mmCIF file of C-alpha atoms and ligand atoms in Angstrom:
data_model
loop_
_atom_site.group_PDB
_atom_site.id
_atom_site.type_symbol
_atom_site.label_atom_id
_atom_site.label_comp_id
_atom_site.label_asym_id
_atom_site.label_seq_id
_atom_site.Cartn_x
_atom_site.Cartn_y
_atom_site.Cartn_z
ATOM 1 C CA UNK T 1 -221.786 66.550 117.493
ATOM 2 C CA UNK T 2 -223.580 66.284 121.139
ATOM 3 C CA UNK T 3 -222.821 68.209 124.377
ATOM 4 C CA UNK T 4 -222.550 65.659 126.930
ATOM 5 C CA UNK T 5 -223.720 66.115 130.457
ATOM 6 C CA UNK T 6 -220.681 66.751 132.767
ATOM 7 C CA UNK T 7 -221.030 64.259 135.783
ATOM 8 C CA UNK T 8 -219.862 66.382 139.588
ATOM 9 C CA UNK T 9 -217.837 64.894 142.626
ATOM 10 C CA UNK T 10 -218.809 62.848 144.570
ATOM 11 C CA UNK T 11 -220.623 60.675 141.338
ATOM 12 C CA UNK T 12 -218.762 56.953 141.985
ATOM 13 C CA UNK T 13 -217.913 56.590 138.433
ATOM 14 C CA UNK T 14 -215.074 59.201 138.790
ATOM 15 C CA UNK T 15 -213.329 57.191 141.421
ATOM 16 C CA UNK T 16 -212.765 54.413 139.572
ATOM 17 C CA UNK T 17 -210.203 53.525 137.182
ATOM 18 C CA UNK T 18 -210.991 53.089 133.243
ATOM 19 C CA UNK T 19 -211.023 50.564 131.195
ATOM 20 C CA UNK T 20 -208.275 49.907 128.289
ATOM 21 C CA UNK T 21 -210.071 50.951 124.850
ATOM 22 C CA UNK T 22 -209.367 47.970 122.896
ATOM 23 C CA UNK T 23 -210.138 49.504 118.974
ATOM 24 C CA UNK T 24 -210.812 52.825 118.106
ATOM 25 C CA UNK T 25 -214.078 52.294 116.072
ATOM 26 C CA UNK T 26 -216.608 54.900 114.782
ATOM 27 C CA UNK T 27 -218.615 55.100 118.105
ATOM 28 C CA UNK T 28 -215.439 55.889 119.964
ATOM 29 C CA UNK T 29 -214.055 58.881 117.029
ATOM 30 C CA UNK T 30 -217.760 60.432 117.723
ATOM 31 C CA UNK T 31 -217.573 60.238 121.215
ATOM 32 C CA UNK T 32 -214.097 62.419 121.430
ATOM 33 C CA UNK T 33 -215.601 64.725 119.177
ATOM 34 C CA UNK T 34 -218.490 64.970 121.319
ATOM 35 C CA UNK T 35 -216.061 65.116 124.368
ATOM 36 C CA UNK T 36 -214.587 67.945 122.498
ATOM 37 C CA UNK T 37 -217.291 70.191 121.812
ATOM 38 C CA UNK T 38 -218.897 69.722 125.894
ATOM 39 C CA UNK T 39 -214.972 70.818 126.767
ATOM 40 C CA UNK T 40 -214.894 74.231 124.617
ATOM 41 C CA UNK T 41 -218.840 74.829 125.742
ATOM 42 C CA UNK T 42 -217.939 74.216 129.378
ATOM 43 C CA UNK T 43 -215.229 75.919 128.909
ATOM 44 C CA UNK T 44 -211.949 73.815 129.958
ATOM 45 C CA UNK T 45 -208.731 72.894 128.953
ATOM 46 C CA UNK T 46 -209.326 69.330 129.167
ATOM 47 C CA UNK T 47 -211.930 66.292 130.023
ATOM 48 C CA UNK T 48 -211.535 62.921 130.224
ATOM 49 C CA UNK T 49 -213.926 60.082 129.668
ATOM 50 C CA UNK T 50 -215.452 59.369 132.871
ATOM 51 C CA UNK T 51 -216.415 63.034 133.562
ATOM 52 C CA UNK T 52 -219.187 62.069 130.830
ATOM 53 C CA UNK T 53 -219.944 58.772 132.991
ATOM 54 C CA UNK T 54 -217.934 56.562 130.236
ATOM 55 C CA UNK T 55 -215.593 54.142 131.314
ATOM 56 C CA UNK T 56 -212.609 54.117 129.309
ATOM 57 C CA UNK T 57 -209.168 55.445 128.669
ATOM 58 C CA UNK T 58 -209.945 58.475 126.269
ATOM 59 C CA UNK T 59 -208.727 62.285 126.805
ATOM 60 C CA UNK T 60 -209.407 65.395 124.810
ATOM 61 C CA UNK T 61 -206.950 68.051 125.369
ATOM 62 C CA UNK T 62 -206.656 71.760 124.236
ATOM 63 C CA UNK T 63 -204.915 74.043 126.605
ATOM 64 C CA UNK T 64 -203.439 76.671 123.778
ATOM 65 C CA UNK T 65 -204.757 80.407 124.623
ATOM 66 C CA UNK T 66 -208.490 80.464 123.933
ATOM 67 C CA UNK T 67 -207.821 83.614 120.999
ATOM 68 C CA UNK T 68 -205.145 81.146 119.437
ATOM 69 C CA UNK T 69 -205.929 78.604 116.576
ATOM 70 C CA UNK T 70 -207.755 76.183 118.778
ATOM 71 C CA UNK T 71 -205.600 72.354 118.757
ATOM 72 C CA UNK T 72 -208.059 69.909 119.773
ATOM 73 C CA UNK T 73 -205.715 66.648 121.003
ATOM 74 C CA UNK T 74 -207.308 63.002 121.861
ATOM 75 C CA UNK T 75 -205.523 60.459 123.157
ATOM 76 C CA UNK T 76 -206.896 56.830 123.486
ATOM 77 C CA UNK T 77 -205.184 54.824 126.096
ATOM 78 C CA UNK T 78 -202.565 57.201 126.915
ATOM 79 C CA UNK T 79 -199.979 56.675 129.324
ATOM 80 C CA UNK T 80 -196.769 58.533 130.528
ATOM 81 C CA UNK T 81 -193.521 57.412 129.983
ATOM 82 C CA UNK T 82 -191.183 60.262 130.826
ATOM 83 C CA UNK T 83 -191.417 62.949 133.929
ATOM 84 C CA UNK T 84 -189.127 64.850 134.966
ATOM 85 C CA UNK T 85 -188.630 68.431 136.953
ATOM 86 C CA UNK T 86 -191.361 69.987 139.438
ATOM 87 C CA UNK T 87 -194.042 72.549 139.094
ATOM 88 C CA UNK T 88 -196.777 74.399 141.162
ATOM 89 C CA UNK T 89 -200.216 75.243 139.145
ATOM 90 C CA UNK T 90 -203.622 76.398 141.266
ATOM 91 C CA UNK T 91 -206.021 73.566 139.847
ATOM 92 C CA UNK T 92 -209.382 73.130 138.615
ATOM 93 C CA UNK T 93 -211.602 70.782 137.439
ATOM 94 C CA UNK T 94 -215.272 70.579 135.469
ATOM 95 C CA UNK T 95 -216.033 67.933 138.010
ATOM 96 C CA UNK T 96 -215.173 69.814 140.895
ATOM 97 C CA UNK T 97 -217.241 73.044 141.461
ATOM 98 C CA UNK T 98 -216.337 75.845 142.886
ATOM 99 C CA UNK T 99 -212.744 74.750 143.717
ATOM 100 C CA UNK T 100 -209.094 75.593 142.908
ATOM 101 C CA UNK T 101 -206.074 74.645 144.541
ATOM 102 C CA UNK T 102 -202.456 74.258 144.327
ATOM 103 C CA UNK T 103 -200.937 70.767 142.926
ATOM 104 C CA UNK T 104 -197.475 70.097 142.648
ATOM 105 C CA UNK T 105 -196.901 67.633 139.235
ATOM 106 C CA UNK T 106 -193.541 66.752 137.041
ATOM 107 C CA UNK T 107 -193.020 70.035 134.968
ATOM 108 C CA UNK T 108 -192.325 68.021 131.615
ATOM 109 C CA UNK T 109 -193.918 64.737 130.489
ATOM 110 C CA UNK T 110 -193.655 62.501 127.507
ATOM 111 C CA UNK T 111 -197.024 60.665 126.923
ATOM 112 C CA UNK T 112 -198.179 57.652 124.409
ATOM 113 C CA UNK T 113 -201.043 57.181 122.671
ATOM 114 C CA UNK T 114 -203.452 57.144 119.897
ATOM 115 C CA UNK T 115 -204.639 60.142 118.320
ATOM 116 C CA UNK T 116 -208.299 60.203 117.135
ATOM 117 C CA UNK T 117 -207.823 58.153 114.421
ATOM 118 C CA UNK T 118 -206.301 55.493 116.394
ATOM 119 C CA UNK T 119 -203.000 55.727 115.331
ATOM 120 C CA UNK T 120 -199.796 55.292 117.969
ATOM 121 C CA UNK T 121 -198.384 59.043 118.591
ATOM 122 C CA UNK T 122 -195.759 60.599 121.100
ATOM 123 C CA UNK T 123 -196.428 63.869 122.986
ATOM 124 C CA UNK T 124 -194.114 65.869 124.571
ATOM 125 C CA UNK T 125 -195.677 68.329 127.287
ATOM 126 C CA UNK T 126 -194.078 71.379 129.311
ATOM 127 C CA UNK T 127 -196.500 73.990 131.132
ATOM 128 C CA UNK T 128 -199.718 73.891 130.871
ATOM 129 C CA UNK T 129 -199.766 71.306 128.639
ATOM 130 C CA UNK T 130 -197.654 69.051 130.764
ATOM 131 C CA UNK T 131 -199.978 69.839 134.070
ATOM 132 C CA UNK T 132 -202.962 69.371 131.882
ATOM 133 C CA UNK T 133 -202.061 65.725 130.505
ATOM 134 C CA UNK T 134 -201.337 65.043 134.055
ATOM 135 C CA UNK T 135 -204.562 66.413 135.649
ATOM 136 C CA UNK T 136 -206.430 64.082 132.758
ATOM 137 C CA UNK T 137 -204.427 61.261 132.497
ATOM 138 C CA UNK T 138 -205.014 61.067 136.684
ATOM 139 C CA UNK T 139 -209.133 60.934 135.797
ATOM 140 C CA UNK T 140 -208.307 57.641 134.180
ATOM 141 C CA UNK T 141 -207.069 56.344 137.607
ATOM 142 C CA UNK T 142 -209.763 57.588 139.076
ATOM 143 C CA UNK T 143 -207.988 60.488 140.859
ATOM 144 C CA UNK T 144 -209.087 63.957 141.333
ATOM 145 C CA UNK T 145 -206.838 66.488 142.055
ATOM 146 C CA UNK T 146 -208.398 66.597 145.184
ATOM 147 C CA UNK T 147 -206.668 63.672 145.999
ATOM 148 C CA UNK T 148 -203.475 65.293 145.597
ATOM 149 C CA UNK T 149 -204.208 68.425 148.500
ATOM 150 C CA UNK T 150 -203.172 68.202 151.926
ATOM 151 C CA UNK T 151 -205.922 65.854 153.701
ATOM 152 C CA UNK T 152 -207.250 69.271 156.011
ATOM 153 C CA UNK T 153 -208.170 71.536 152.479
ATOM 154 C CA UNK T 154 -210.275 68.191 150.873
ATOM 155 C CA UNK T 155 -211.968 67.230 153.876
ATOM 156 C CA UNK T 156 -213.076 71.165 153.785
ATOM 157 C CA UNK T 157 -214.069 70.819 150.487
ATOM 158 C CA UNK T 158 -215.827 67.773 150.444
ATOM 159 C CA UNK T 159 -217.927 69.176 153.377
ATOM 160 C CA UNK T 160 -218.561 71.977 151.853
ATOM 161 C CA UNK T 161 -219.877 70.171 148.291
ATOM 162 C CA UNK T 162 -222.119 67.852 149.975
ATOM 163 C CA UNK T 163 -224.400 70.597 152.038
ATOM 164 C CA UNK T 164 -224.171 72.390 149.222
ATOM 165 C CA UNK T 165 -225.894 69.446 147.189
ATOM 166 C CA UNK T 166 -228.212 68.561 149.728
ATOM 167 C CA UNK T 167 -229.012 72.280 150.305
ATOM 168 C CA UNK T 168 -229.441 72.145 146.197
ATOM 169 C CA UNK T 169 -232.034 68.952 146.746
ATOM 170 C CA UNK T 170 -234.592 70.657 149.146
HETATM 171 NI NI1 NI K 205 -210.541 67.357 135.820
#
């Protein structure tokens, strides 16, 4: 297993959407192992493929308590096929530092995909877990949750990131 490197807004390759993983071979099982271990270094909740600068439609999940039996989750190619209800969670991301702020999502989700094996499986998310396959499935898209905010608090932001970079360069 490898910690990757975690790639930071505003890198271009996490505002573009993700290619379809067409077979889950050994490359791909190693990478969301990989993805896996950089997640519960960092630490998150979650991290999707194109925070490592990988273009495809793989998520690793684990959003139980951290002094719980950890339940590492991948999904290849997921998608969601149920929402329903409404919730309010103060977000953050691994990509976006130094920055929470509140998202509205669907409250419960029902999401397809294959595990790490490759196999089809259903999951049914509420909570956490339900904002958290959200948040991750949105990286595929090539969404942030920054483009979820009101326009004023990312513009703020985003100003705020870049002289912080280029403050960080000189
Ligand atoms: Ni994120």
């Amino acid at each position: 297993m490898a910690r990757l490197p975690i790639k930071t807004f505003p890198d271009p390759g996490l505002s573009r959407p993700c290619r379809q993983v067409r077979e889950v071979d050994e490359d791909l099982k190693q990478l969301a192992q990989d993805m896996l271990e950089t997640m519960y270094a960092a630490p998150g909740v979650g991290l999707a493929a194109p925070q490592v600068g990988r273009d495809l439609r793989l998520v690793v999940i684990d959003c139980v308590p951290r002094d719980e039996e950890p339940q590492p989750m991948v999904l290849f190619n997921p998608r969601i096929v149920h929402m329903e209800g409404q919730v309010i969670f103060e977000e953050g991301c691994l990509s976006v530092p130094g920055f929470t702020c509140d998202v509205t999502r669907a409250e419960r989700v029902v999401v397809q995909a294959m595990d790490a094996e490759g196999r089809p499986f259903t999951v049914e998310g509420e909570g956490l877990m339900a904002i958290c396959l959200q948040h991750e499935l949105d990286h595929l898209d090539g969404r942030l949750f920054l483009d979820r905010i009101s326009p004023l608090k990312r513009t703020l932001y985003k100003k705020r990131r870049l002289k912080q970079l280029k403050r960080d360069a000189e």
